[in-house]
PDB file of C-alpha atoms in Angstrom:
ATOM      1  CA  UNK J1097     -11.776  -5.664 -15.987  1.00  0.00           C
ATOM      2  CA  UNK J1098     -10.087  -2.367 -15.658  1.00  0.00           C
ATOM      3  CA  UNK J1099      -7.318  -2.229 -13.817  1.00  0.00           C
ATOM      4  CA  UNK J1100      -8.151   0.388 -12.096  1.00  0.00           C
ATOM      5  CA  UNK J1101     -11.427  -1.079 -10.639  1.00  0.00           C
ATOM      6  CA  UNK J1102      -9.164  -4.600  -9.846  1.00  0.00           C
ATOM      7  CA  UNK J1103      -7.155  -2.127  -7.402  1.00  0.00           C
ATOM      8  CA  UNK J1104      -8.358  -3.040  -4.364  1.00  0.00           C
ATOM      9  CA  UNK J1105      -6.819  -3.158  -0.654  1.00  0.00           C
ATOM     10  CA  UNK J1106      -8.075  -6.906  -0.584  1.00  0.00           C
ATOM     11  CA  UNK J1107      -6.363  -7.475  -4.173  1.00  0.00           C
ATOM     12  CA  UNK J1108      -2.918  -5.349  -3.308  1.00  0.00           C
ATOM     13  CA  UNK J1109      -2.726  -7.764   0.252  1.00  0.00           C
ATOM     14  CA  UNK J1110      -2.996 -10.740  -1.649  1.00  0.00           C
ATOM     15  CA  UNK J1111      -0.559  -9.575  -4.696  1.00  0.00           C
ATOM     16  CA  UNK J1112       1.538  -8.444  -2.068  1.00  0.00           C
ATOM     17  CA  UNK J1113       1.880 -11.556   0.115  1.00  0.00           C
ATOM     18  CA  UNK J1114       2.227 -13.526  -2.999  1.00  0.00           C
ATOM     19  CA  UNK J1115       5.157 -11.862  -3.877  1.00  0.00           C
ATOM     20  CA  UNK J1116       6.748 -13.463  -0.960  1.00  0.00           C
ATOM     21  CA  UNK J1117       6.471 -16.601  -1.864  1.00  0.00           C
ATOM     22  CA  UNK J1118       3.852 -18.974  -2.864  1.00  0.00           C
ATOM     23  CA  UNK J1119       0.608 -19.513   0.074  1.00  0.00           C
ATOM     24  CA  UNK J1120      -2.725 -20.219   0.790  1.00  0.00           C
ATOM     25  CA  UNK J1121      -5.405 -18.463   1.968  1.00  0.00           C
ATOM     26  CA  UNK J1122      -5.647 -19.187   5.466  1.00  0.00           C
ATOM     27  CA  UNK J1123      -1.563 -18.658   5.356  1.00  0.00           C
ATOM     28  CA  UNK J1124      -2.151 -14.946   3.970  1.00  0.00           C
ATOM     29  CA  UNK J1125      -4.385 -14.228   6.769  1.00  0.00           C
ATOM     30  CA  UNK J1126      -2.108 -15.683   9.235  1.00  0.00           C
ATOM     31  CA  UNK J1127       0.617 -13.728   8.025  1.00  0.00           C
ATOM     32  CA  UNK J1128      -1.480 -10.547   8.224  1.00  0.00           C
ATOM     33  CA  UNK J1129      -2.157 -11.337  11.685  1.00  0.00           C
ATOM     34  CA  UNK J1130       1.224 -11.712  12.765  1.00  0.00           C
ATOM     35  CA  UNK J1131       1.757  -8.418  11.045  1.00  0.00           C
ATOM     36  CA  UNK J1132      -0.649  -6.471  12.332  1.00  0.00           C
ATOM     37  CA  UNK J1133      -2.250  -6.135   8.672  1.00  0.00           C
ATOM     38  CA  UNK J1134      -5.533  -7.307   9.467  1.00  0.00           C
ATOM     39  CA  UNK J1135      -5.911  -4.243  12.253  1.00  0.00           C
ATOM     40  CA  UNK J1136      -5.449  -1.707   9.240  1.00  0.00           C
ATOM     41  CA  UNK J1137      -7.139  -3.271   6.293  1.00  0.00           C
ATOM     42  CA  UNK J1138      -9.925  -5.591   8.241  1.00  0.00           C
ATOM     43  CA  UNK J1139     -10.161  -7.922   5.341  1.00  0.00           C
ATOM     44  CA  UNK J1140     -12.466 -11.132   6.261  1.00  0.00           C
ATOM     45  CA  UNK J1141     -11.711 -14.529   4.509  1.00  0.00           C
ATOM     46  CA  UNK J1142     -14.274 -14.006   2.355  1.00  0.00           C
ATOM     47  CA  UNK J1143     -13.039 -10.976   0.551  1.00  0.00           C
ATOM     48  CA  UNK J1144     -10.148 -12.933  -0.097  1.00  0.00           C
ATOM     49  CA  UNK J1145     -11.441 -16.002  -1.753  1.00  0.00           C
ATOM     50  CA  UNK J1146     -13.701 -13.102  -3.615  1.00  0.00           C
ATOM     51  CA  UNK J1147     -10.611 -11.786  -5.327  1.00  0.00           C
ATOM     52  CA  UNK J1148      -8.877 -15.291  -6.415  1.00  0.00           C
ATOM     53  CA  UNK J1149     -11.170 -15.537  -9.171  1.00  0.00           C
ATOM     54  CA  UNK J1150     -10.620 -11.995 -10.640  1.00  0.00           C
ATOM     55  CA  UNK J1151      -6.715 -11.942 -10.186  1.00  0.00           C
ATOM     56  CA  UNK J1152      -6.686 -15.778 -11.439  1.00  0.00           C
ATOM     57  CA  UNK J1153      -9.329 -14.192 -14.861  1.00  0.00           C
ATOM     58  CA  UNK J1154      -6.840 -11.295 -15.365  1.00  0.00           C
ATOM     59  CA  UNK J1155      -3.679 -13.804 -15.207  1.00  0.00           C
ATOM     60  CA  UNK J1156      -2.218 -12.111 -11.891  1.00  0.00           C
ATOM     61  CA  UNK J1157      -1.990 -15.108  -9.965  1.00  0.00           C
ATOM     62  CA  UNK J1158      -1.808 -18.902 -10.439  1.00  0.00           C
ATOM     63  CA  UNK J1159      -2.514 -21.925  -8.892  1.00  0.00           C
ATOM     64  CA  UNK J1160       0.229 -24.188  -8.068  1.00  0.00           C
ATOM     65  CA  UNK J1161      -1.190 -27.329  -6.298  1.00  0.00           C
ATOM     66  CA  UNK J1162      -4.509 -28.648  -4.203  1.00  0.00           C
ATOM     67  CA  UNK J1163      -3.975 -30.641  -1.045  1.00  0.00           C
ATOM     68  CA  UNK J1164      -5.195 -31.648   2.213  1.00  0.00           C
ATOM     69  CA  UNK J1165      -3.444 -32.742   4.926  1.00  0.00           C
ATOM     70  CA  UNK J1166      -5.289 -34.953   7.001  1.00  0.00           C
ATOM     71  CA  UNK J1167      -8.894 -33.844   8.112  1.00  0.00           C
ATOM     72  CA  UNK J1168      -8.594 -30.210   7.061  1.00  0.00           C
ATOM     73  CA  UNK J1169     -10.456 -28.886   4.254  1.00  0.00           C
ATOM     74  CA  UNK J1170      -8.445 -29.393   0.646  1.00  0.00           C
ATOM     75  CA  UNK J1171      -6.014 -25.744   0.200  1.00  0.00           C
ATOM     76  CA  UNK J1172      -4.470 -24.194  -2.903  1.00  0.00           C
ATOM     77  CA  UNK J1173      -1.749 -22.891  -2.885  1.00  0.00           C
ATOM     78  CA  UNK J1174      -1.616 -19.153  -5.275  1.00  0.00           C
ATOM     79  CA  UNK J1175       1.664 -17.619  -6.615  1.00  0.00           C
ATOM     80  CA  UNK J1176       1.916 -14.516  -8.218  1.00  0.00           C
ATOM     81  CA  UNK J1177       2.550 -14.615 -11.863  1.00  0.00           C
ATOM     82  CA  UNK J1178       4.826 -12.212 -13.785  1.00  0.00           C
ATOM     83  CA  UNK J1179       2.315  -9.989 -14.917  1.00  0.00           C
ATOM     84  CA  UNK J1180       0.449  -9.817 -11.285  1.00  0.00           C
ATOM     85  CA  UNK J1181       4.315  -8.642 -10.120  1.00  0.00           C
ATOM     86  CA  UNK J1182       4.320  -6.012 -13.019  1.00  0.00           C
ATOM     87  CA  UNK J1183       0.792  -4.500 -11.743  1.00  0.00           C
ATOM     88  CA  UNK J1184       1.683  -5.136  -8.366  1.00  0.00           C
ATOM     89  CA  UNK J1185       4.611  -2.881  -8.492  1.00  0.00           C
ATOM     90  CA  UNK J1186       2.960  -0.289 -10.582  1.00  0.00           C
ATOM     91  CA  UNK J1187       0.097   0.414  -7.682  1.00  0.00           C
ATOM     92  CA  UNK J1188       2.874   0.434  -5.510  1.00  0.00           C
ATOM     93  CA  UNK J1189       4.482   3.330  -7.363  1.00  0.00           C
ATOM     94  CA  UNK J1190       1.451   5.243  -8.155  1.00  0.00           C
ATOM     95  CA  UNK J1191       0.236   5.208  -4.535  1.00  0.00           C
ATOM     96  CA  UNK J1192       3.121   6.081  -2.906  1.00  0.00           C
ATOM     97  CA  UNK J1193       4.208   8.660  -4.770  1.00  0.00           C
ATOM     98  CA  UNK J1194       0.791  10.550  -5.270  1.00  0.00           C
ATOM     99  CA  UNK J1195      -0.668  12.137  -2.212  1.00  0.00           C
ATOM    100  CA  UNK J1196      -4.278  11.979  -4.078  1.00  0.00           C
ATOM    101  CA  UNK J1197      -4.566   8.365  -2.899  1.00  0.00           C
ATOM    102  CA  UNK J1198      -6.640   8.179   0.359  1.00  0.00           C
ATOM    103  CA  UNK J1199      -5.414   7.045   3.258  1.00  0.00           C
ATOM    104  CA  UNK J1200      -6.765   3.643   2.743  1.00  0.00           C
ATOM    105  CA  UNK J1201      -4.860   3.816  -0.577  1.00  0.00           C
ATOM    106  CA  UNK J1202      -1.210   4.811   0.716  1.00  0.00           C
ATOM    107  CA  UNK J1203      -1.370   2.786   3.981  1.00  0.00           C
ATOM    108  CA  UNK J1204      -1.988  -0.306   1.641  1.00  0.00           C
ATOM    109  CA  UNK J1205       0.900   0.597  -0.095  1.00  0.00           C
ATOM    110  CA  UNK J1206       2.999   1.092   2.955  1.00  0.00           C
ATOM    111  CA  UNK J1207       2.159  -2.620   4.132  1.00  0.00           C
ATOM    112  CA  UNK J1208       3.410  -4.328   0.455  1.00  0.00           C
ATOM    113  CA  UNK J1209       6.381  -1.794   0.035  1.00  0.00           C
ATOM    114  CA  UNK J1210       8.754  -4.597   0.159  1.00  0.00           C
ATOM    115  CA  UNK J1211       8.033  -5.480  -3.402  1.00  0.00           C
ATOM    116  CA  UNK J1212       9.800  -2.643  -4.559  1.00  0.00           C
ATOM    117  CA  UNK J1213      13.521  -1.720  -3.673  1.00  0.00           C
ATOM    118  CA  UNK J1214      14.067   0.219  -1.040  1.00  0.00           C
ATOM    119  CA  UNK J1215      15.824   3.028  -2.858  1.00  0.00           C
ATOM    120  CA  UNK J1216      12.667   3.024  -5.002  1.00  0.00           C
ATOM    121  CA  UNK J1217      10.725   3.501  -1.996  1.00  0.00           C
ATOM    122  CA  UNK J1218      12.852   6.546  -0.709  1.00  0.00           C
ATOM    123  CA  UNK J1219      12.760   8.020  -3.828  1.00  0.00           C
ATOM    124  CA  UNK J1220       8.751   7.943  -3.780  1.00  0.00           C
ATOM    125  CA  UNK J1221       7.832   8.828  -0.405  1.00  0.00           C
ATOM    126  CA  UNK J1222      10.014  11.657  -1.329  1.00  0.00           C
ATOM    127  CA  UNK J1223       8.057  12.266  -4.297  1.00  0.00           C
ATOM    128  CA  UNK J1224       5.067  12.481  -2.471  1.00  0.00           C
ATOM    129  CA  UNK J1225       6.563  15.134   0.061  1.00  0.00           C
ATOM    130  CA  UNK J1226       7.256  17.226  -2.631  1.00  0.00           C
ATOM    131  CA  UNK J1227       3.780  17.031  -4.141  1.00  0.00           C
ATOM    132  CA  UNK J1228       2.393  17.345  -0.668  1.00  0.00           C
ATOM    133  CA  UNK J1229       4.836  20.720  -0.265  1.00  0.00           C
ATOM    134  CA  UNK J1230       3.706  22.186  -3.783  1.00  0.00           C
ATOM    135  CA  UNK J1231      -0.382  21.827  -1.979  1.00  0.00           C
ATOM    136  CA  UNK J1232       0.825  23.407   1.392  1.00  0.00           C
ATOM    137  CA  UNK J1233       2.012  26.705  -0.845  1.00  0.00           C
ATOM    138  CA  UNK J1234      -1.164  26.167  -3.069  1.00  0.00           C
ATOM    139  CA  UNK J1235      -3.136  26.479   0.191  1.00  0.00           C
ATOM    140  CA  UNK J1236      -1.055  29.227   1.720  1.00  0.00           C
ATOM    141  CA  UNK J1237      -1.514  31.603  -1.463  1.00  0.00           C
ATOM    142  CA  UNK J1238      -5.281  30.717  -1.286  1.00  0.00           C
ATOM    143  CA  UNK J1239      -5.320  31.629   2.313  1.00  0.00           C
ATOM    144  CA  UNK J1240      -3.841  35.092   1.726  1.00  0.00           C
ATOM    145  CA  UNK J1241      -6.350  35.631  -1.188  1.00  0.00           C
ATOM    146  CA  UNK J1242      -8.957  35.273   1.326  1.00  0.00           C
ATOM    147  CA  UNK J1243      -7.370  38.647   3.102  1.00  0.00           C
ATOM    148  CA  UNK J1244      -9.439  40.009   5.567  1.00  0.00           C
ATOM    149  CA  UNK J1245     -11.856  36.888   6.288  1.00  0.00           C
ATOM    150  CA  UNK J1246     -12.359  36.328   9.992  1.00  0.00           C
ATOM    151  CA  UNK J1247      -9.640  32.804  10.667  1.00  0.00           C
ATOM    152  CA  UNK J1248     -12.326  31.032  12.145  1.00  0.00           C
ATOM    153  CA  UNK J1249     -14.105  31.349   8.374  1.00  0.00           C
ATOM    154  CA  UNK J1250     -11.009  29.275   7.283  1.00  0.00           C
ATOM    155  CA  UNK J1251     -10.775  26.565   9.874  1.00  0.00           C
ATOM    156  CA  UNK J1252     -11.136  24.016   7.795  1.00  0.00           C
ATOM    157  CA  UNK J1253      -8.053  25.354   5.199  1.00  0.00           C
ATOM    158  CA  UNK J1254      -5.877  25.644   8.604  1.00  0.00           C
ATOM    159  CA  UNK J1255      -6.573  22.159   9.900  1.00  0.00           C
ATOM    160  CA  UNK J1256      -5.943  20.640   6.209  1.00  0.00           C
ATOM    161  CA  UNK J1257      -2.742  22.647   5.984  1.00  0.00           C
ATOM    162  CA  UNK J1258      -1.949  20.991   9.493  1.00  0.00           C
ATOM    163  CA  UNK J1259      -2.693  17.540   7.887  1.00  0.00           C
ATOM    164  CA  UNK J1260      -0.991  17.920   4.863  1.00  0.00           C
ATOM    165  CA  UNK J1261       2.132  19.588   7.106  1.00  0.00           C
ATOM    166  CA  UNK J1262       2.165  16.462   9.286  1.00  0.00           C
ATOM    167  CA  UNK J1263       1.741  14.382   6.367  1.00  0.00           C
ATOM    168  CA  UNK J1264       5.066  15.654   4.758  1.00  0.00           C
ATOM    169  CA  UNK J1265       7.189  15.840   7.844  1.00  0.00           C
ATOM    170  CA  UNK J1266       6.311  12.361   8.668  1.00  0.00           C
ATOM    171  CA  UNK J1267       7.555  11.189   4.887  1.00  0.00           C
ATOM    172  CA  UNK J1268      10.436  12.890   5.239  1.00  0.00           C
ATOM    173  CA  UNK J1269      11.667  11.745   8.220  1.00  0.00           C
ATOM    174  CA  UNK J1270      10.570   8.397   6.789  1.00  0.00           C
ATOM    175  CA  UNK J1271      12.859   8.360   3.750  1.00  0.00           C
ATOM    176  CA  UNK J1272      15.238   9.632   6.217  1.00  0.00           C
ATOM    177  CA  UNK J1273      15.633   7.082   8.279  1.00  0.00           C
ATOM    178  CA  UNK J1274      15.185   3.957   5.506  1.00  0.00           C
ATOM    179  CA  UNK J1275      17.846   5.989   3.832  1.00  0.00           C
ATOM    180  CA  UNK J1276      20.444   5.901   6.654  1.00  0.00           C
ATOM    181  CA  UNK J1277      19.352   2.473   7.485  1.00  0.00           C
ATOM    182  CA  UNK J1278      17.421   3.093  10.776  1.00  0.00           C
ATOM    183  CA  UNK J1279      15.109   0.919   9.898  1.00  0.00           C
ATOM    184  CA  UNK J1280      16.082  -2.781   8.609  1.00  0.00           C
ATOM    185  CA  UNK J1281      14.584  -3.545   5.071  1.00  0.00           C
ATOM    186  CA  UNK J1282      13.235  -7.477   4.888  1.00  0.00           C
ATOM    187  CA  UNK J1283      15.048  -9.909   3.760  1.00  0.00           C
ATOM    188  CA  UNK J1284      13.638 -12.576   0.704  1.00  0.00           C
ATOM    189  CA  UNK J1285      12.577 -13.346  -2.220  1.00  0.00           C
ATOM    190  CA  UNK J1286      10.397 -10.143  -3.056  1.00  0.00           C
ATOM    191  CA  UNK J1287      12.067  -7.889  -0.198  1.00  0.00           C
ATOM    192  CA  UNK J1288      14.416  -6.297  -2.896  1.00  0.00           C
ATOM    193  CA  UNK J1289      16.852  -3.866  -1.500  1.00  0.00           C
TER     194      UNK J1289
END
């Protein structure tokens, strides 16, 4: 399977959480609960057991033990392996840094940051700002090309410049503040700061 077609928001969540530490299934989606993760990626259970098989074909993940405890149903536990880490932290890095990912795409990203060091982080989000700032002057020479078209012909280039304006100010002041520490970076095994 390409890798590319293995990116998924179901498979990042699951790399992601893994990195943590070692769970099961029903822990991921209690820890995405208590997060707030299943409000932005509205992953069901199923769509999680769906992509055990692929990451466990493409060596991402492994299974570290079976058990039940009492009645429940039997639950295996999943870490992630050292290749699943590798491609983990390479999505990370691609779709944080390039402002062609969707929103989807980079809010995904934003959830499973922690993988990556935080100066890593900084250093992408910043990336992206910059990319996002070379489109805005793209835009705003294409805009003047136009010349003497009637602005409400070009609605739609002013409300994307407004996006992709909003877009970059918010980054910035995000870097901004992980940079000078106004916002606390996790502490654990994959939090690396």
């Amino acid at each position: 399977m390409s890798p590319r077609s293995l990116r998924t928001p179901v498979t990042i969540a699951v790399l992601g959480l893994l990195a943590e530490q070692p769970r099961h299934v029903y822990d991921m989606r209690a820890v995405m609960r208590e997060r707030g993760h299943d409000q932005v990626l509205r992953l069901k259970n199923a769509s999680m057991y769906d992509a055990l098989p692929r990451l466990l074909t493409e060596r991402l993940i492994e299974e570290v033990e079976t058990a039940r405890a009492g009645n429940r149903p039997e639950r295996t536990v999943y870490r992630i392996t050292p290749a699943g880490l590798t491609r983990l932290t390479e999505w990370l890095r691609e779709m944080l840094s390039d402002p062609a990912h969707d929103y989807v795409a980079f809010t995904t990203a934003l959830l499973f940051m922690f993988a990556l060091p935080r100066a890593e982080v900084i250093d992408l989000v910043t990336e992206r700002a910059d990319r996002i700032d070379t489109r805005i002057a793209e835009l705003d020479s294409a805009i003047t090309e136009f010349g003497e078209v009637p602005a409400i012909f070009l609605t739609d280039q002013f409300y994307g410049r407004a996006l992709r304006c909003a877009e970059r100010d918010w980054l910035r002041g995000f870097a901004d503040d992980l940079r000078h520490h106004r916002l606390t970076w996790p502490k654990g095994p994959s939090h690396v700061d």
